PDB file of N, CA and C in Angstrom:
ATOM      1  N   MET A   1      18.630   4.418   4.601  1.00 45.00           N
ATOM      2  CA  MET A   1      17.195   4.363   4.520  1.00 45.00           C
ATOM      3  C   MET A   1      16.783   3.943   3.114  1.00 45.00           C
ATOM      4  N   ALA A   2      15.700   3.212   2.997  1.00 46.00           N
ATOM      5  CA  ALA A   2      15.258   2.692   1.704  1.00 46.00           C
ATOM      6  C   ALA A   2      14.628   3.791   0.854  1.00 46.00           C
ATOM      7  N   SER A   3      14.752   3.635  -0.443  1.00 47.00           N
ATOM      8  CA  SER A   3      14.150   4.597  -1.351  1.00 47.00           C
ATOM      9  C   SER A   3      12.666   4.279  -1.531  1.00 47.00           C
ATOM     10  N   PRO A   4      11.849   5.261  -1.952  1.00 50.00           N
ATOM     11  CA  PRO A   4      10.421   5.010  -2.142  1.00 50.00           C
ATOM     12  C   PRO A   4      10.115   3.931  -3.178  1.00 50.00           C
ATOM     13  N   SER A   5      11.059   3.622  -4.058  1.00 64.00           N
ATOM     14  CA  SER A   5      10.828   2.589  -5.062  1.00 64.00           C
ATOM     15  C   SER A   5      10.953   1.180  -4.478  1.00 64.00           C
ATOM     16  N   SER A   6      11.232   1.069  -3.184  1.00 83.00           N
ATOM     17  CA  SER A   6      11.347  -0.229  -2.539  1.00 83.00           C
ATOM     18  C   SER A   6       9.974  -0.834  -2.231  1.00 83.00           C
ATOM     19  N   TRP A   7       8.932  -0.049  -2.419  1.00 87.00           N
ATOM     20  CA  TRP A   7       7.576  -0.552  -2.216  1.00 87.00           C
ATOM     21  C   TRP A   7       6.633   0.165  -3.161  1.00 87.00           C
ATOM     22  N   GLU A   8       5.451  -0.407  -3.336  1.00 91.00           N
ATOM     23  CA  GLU A   8       4.405   0.244  -4.100  1.00 91.00           C
ATOM     24  C   GLU A   8       3.135   0.197  -3.266  1.00 91.00           C
ATOM     25  N   PHE A   9       2.265   1.172  -3.468  1.00 92.00           N
ATOM     26  CA  PHE A   9       1.060   1.211  -2.658  1.00 92.00           C
ATOM     27  C   PHE A   9      -0.157   1.535  -3.511  1.00 92.00           C
ATOM     28  N   TYR A  10      -1.304   1.175  -2.988  1.00 93.00           N
ATOM     29  CA  TYR A  10      -2.583   1.467  -3.628  1.00 93.00           C
ATOM     30  C   TYR A  10      -3.524   1.961  -2.545  1.00 93.00           C
ATOM     31  N   LYS A  11      -4.140   3.091  -2.772  1.00 93.00           N
ATOM     32  CA  LYS A  11      -4.975   3.743  -1.773  1.00 93.00           C
ATOM     33  C   LYS A  11      -6.449   3.486  -2.092  1.00 93.00           C
ATOM     34  N   GLU A  12      -7.183   2.920  -1.148  1.00 91.00           N
ATOM     35  CA  GLU A  12      -8.618   2.682  -1.287  1.00 91.00           C
ATOM     36  C   GLU A  12      -9.346   3.741  -0.475  1.00 91.00           C
ATOM     37  N   GLU A  13      -9.930   4.703  -1.145  1.00 91.00           N
ATOM     38  CA  GLU A  13     -10.551   5.842  -0.472  1.00 91.00           C
ATOM     39  C   GLU A  13     -11.788   5.449   0.339  1.00 91.00           C
ATOM     40  N   GLN A  14     -12.635   4.584  -0.209  1.00 90.00           N
ATOM     41  CA  GLN A  14     -13.885   4.233   0.463  1.00 90.00           C
ATOM     42  C   GLN A  14     -13.660   3.546   1.802  1.00 90.00           C
ATOM     43  N   THR A  15     -12.743   2.610   1.844  1.00 92.00           N
ATOM     44  CA  THR A  15     -12.495   1.836   3.058  1.00 92.00           C
ATOM     45  C   THR A  15     -11.370   2.410   3.903  1.00 92.00           C
ATOM     46  N   LYS A  16     -10.667   3.428   3.381  1.00 95.00           N
ATOM     47  CA  LYS A  16      -9.523   4.027   4.071  1.00 95.00           C
ATOM     48  C   LYS A  16      -8.445   2.988   4.379  1.00 95.00           C
ATOM     49  N   ILE A  17      -8.138   2.168   3.360  1.00 95.00           N
ATOM     50  CA  ILE A  17      -7.081   1.168   3.500  1.00 95.00           C
ATOM     51  C   ILE A  17      -5.973   1.489   2.504  1.00 95.00           C
ATOM     52  N   LEU A  18      -4.761   1.406   2.978  1.00 95.00           N
ATOM     53  CA  LEU A  18      -3.575   1.605   2.165  1.00 95.00           C
ATOM     54  C   LEU A  18      -2.924   0.245   1.964  1.00 95.00           C
ATOM     55  N   TRP A  19      -2.985  -0.294   0.750  1.00 94.00           N
ATOM     56  CA  TRP A  19      -2.415  -1.606   0.432  1.00 94.00           C
ATOM     57  C   TRP A  19      -0.975  -1.399  -0.003  1.00 94.00           C
ATOM     58  N   VAL A  20      -0.046  -2.123   0.614  1.00 93.00           N
ATOM     59  CA  VAL A  20       1.383  -1.933   0.349  1.00 93.00           C
ATOM     60  C   VAL A  20       2.014  -3.266  -0.032  1.00 93.00           C
ATOM     61  N   HIS A  21       2.790  -3.242  -1.109  1.00 92.00           N
ATOM     62  CA  HIS A  21       3.587  -4.398  -1.519  1.00 92.00           C
ATOM     63  C   HIS A  21       5.053  -4.007  -1.425  1.00 92.00           C
ATOM     64  N   ILE A  22       5.825  -4.774  -0.680  1.00 89.00           N
ATOM     65  CA  ILE A  22       7.255  -4.506  -0.524  1.00 89.00           C
ATOM     66  C   ILE A  22       8.005  -5.200  -1.655  1.00 89.00           C
ATOM     67  N   CYS A  23       8.807  -4.433  -2.389  1.00 86.00           N
ATOM     68  CA  CYS A  23       9.480  -4.929  -3.593  1.00 86.00           C
ATOM     69  C   CYS A  23      10.943  -5.280  -3.377  1.00 86.00           C
ATOM     70  N   THR A  24      11.397  -5.379  -2.151  1.00 81.00           N
ATOM     71  CA  THR A  24      12.808  -5.637  -1.889  1.00 81.00           C
ATOM     72  C   THR A  24      12.955  -6.676  -0.794  1.00 81.00           C
ATOM     73  N   GLN A  25      14.140  -7.211  -0.641  1.00 79.00           N
ATOM     74  CA  GLN A  25      14.408  -8.196   0.400  1.00 79.00           C
ATOM     75  C   GLN A  25      14.824  -7.558   1.722  1.00 79.00           C
ATOM     76  N   ASP A  26      15.209  -6.275   1.694  1.00 73.00           N
ATOM     77  CA  ASP A  26      15.648  -5.572   2.900  1.00 73.00           C
ATOM     78  C   ASP A  26      14.435  -5.099   3.697  1.00 73.00           C
ATOM     79  N   LEU A  27      13.807  -6.013   4.415  1.00 76.00           N
ATOM     80  CA  LEU A  27      12.562  -5.701   5.108  1.00 76.00           C
ATOM     81  C   LEU A  27      12.757  -4.750   6.282  1.00 76.00           C
ATOM     82  N   THR A  28      13.878  -4.827   6.975  1.00 75.00           N
ATOM     83  CA  THR A  28      14.088  -3.981   8.144  1.00 75.00           C
ATOM     84  C   THR A  28      14.131  -2.508   7.763  1.00 75.00           C
ATOM     85  N   GLY A  29      14.960  -2.153   6.818  1.00 78.00           N
ATOM     86  CA  GLY A  29      15.059  -0.761   6.396  1.00 78.00           C
ATOM     87  C   GLY A  29      13.776  -0.246   5.781  1.00 78.00           C
ATOM     88  N   VAL A  30      13.124  -1.068   4.994  1.00 83.00           N
ATOM     89  CA  VAL A  30      11.886  -0.663   4.336  1.00 83.00           C
ATOM     90  C   VAL A  30      10.765  -0.499   5.351  1.00 83.00           C
ATOM     91  N   ALA A  31      10.679  -1.390   6.325  1.00 80.00           N
ATOM     92  CA  ALA A  31       9.615  -1.312   7.327  1.00 80.00           C
ATOM     93  C   ALA A  31       9.671   0.014   8.074  1.00 80.00           C
ATOM     94  N   ILE A  32      10.850   0.464   8.429  1.00 84.00           N
ATOM     95  CA  ILE A  32      11.000   1.740   9.134  1.00 84.00           C
ATOM     96  C   ILE A  32      10.575   2.895   8.228  1.00 84.00           C
ATOM     97  N   SER A  33      10.982   2.864   6.976  1.00 86.00           N
ATOM     98  CA  SER A  33      10.629   3.918   6.028  1.00 86.00           C
ATOM     99  C   SER A  33       9.130   3.957   5.764  1.00 86.00           C
ATOM    100  N   ILE A  34       8.531   2.790   5.554  1.00 88.00           N
ATOM    101  CA  ILE A  34       7.089   2.724   5.282  1.00 88.00           C
ATOM    102  C   ILE A  34       6.301   3.239   6.479  1.00 88.00           C
ATOM    103  N   ASN A  35       6.680   2.826   7.661  1.00 89.00           N
ATOM    104  CA  ASN A  35       5.956   3.245   8.859  1.00 89.00           C
ATOM    105  C   ASN A  35       5.997   4.764   9.025  1.00 89.00           C
ATOM    106  N   LYS A  36       7.155   5.353   8.831  1.00 91.00           N
ATOM    107  CA  LYS A  36       7.288   6.810   8.952  1.00 91.00           C
ATOM    108  C   LYS A  36       6.466   7.515   7.873  1.00 91.00           C
ATOM    109  N   TRP A  37       6.561   7.040   6.638  1.00 91.00           N
ATOM    110  CA  TRP A  37       5.819   7.618   5.510  1.00 91.00           C
ATOM    111  C   TRP A  37       4.318   7.522   5.742  1.00 91.00           C
ATOM    112  N   TRP A  38       3.852   6.357   6.171  1.00 93.00           N
ATOM    113  CA  TRP A  38       2.429   6.121   6.387  1.00 93.00           C
ATOM    114  C   TRP A  38       1.875   7.035   7.477  1.00 93.00           C
ATOM    115  N   LYS A  39       2.566   7.111   8.613  1.00 93.00           N
ATOM    116  CA  LYS A  39       2.068   7.897   9.750  1.00 93.00           C
ATOM    117  C   LYS A  39       2.049   9.400   9.461  1.00 93.00           C
ATOM    118  N   THR A  40       2.959   9.878   8.614  1.00 94.00           N
ATOM    119  CA  THR A  40       2.976  11.301   8.309  1.00 94.00           C
ATOM    120  C   THR A  40       2.069  11.658   7.138  1.00 94.00           C
ATOM    121  N   ARG A  41       1.943  10.776   6.159  1.00 95.00           N
ATOM    122  CA  ARG A  41       1.184  11.110   4.954  1.00 95.00           C
ATOM    123  C   ARG A  41      -0.260  10.631   4.976  1.00 95.00           C
ATOM    124  N   TYR A  42      -0.513   9.455   5.532  1.00 95.00           N
ATOM    125  CA  TYR A  42      -1.853   8.876   5.547  1.00 95.00           C
ATOM    126  C   TYR A  42      -2.251   8.384   6.945  1.00 95.00           C
ATOM    127  N   PRO A  43      -2.246   9.224   7.956  1.00 95.00           N
ATOM    128  CA  PRO A  43      -2.529   8.758   9.325  1.00 95.00           C
ATOM    129  C   PRO A  43      -3.950   8.249   9.516  1.00 95.00           C
ATOM    130  N   GLU A  44      -4.883   8.677   8.678  1.00 96.00           N
ATOM    131  CA  GLU A  44      -6.271   8.231   8.819  1.00 96.00           C
ATOM    132  C   GLU A  44      -6.550   6.884   8.147  1.00 96.00           C
ATOM    133  N   PHE A  45      -5.586   6.362   7.430  1.00 97.00           N
ATOM    134  CA  PHE A  45      -5.739   5.088   6.723  1.00 97.00           C
ATOM    135  C   PHE A  45      -5.188   3.932   7.556  1.00 97.00           C
ATOM    136  N   LYS A  46      -5.759   2.739   7.358  1.00 96.00           N
ATOM    137  CA  LYS A  46      -5.190   1.512   7.901  1.00 96.00           C
ATOM    138  C   LYS A  46      -4.237   0.978   6.838  1.00 96.00           C
ATOM    139  N   MET A  47      -3.142   0.397   7.249  1.00 95.00           N
ATOM    140  CA  MET A  47      -2.174  -0.113   6.291  1.00 95.00           C
ATOM    141  C   MET A  47      -2.179  -1.636   6.310  1.00 95.00           C
ATOM    142  N   ARG A  48      -2.146  -2.229   5.121  1.00 95.00           N
ATOM    143  CA  ARG A  48      -2.071  -3.675   4.967  1.00 95.00           C
ATOM    144  C   ARG A  48      -0.905  -4.006   4.045  1.00 95.00           C
ATOM    145  N   ILE A  49       0.013  -4.832   4.521  1.00 92.00           N
ATOM    146  CA  ILE A  49       1.143  -5.285   3.707  1.00 92.00           C
ATOM    147  C   ILE A  49       0.727  -6.610   3.080  1.00 92.00           C
ATOM    148  N   VAL A  50       0.822  -6.692   1.752  1.00 94.00           N
ATOM    149  CA  VAL A  50       0.348  -7.871   1.031  1.00 94.00           C
ATOM    150  C   VAL A  50       1.391  -8.344   0.023  1.00 94.00           C
ATOM    151  N   SER A  51       1.188  -9.549  -0.478  1.00 93.00           N
ATOM    152  CA  SER A  51       2.068 -10.111  -1.508  1.00 93.00           C
ATOM    153  C   SER A  51       1.794  -9.428  -2.850  1.00 93.00           C
ATOM    154  N   LYS A  52       2.683  -9.643  -3.803  1.00 92.00           N
ATOM    155  CA  LYS A  52       2.530  -9.058  -5.142  1.00 92.00           C
ATOM    156  C   LYS A  52       1.230  -9.532  -5.793  1.00 92.00           C
ATOM    157  N   LYS A  53       0.937 -10.812  -5.658  1.00 95.00           N
ATOM    158  CA  LYS A  53      -0.269 -11.379  -6.267  1.00 95.00           C
ATOM    159  C   LYS A  53      -1.536 -10.749  -5.676  1.00 95.00           C
ATOM    160  N   GLU A  54      -1.590 -10.653  -4.360  1.00 95.00           N
ATOM    161  CA  GLU A  54      -2.746 -10.047  -3.709  1.00 95.00           C
ATOM    162  C   GLU A  54      -2.857  -8.560  -4.047  1.00 95.00           C
ATOM    163  N   PHE A  55      -1.716  -7.878  -4.131  1.00 94.00           N
ATOM    164  CA  PHE A  55      -1.691  -6.460  -4.481  1.00 94.00           C
ATOM    165  C   PHE A  55      -2.304  -6.236  -5.863  1.00 94.00           C
ATOM    166  N   GLU A  56      -1.913  -7.055  -6.823  1.00 94.00           N
ATOM    167  CA  GLU A  56      -2.447  -6.934  -8.177  1.00 94.00           C
ATOM    168  C   GLU A  56      -3.946  -7.258  -8.216  1.00 94.00           C
ATOM    169  N   ASN A  57      -4.377  -8.272  -7.465  1.00 94.00           N
ATOM    170  CA  ASN A  57      -5.801  -8.623  -7.405  1.00 94.00           C
ATOM    171  C   ASN A  57      -6.638  -7.478  -6.842  1.00 94.00           C
ATOM    172  N   ILE A  58      -6.142  -6.821  -5.824  1.00 92.00           N
ATOM    173  CA  ILE A  58      -6.858  -5.703  -5.211  1.00 92.00           C
ATOM    174  C   ILE A  58      -7.016  -4.568  -6.214  1.00 92.00           C
ATOM    175  N   LYS A  59      -5.948  -4.247  -6.932  1.00 90.00           N
ATOM    176  CA  LYS A  59      -6.014  -3.179  -7.935  1.00 90.00           C
ATOM    177  C   LYS A  59      -7.016  -3.522  -9.031  1.00 90.00           C
ATOM    178  N   ILE A  60      -7.021  -4.771  -9.487  1.00 92.00           N
ATOM    179  CA  ILE A  60      -7.938  -5.200 -10.551  1.00 92.00           C
ATOM    180  C   ILE A  60      -9.382  -5.134 -10.068  1.00 92.00           C
ATOM    181  N   GLN A  61      -9.641  -5.625  -8.858  1.00 90.00           N
ATOM    182  CA  GLN A  61     -11.000  -5.578  -8.316  1.00 90.00           C
ATOM    183  C   GLN A  61     -11.511  -4.155  -8.199  1.00 90.00           C
ATOM    184  N   GLU A  62     -10.682  -3.260  -7.738  1.00 85.00           N
ATOM    185  CA  GLU A  62     -11.084  -1.857  -7.578  1.00 85.00           C
ATOM    186  C   GLU A  62     -11.378  -1.222  -8.931  1.00 85.00           C
ATOM    187  N   GLN A  63     -10.574  -1.522  -9.929  1.00 84.00           N
ATOM    188  CA  GLN A  63     -10.798  -0.980 -11.270  1.00 84.00           C
ATOM    189  C   GLN A  63     -12.083  -1.514 -11.856  1.00 84.00           C
ATOM    190  N   GLN A  64     -12.408  -2.769 -11.616  1.00 87.00           N
ATOM    191  CA  GLN A  64     -13.654  -3.350 -12.117  1.00 87.00           C
ATOM    192  C   GLN A  64     -14.872  -2.723 -11.444  1.00 87.00           C
ATOM    193  N   GLN A  65     -14.768  -2.422 -10.168  1.00 83.00           N
ATOM    194  CA  GLN A  65     -15.868  -1.799  -9.447  1.00 83.00           C
ATOM    195  C   GLN A  65     -16.120  -0.366  -9.931  1.00 83.00           C
ATOM    196  N   GLN A  66     -15.094   0.309 -10.371  1.00 79.00           N
ATOM    197  CA  GLN A  66     -15.229   1.686 -10.838  1.00 79.00           C
ATOM    198  C   GLN A  66     -15.864   1.761 -12.222  1.00 79.00           C
ATOM    199  N   GLN A  67     -15.856   0.682 -12.948  1.00 76.00           N
ATOM    200  CA  GLN A  67     -16.420   0.692 -14.321  1.00 76.00           C
ATOM    201  C   GLN A  67     -17.912   0.491 -14.323  1.00 76.00           C
TER     202      GLN A  67
END
């Protein structure tokens, strides 16, 4: 099973969206781990898997809105 460092996530409280960037090439093992983690820890959130570039843009936009 993949370790938690195989992906990174950002939680958007207002929209209830969990943005996830997968940091490894082993997509099969990570997909199973992420799905289990998401359903047990954040069942009320929608999950979106995005690229590194999009993940960083989302974090920057959210930080700008909070200022």
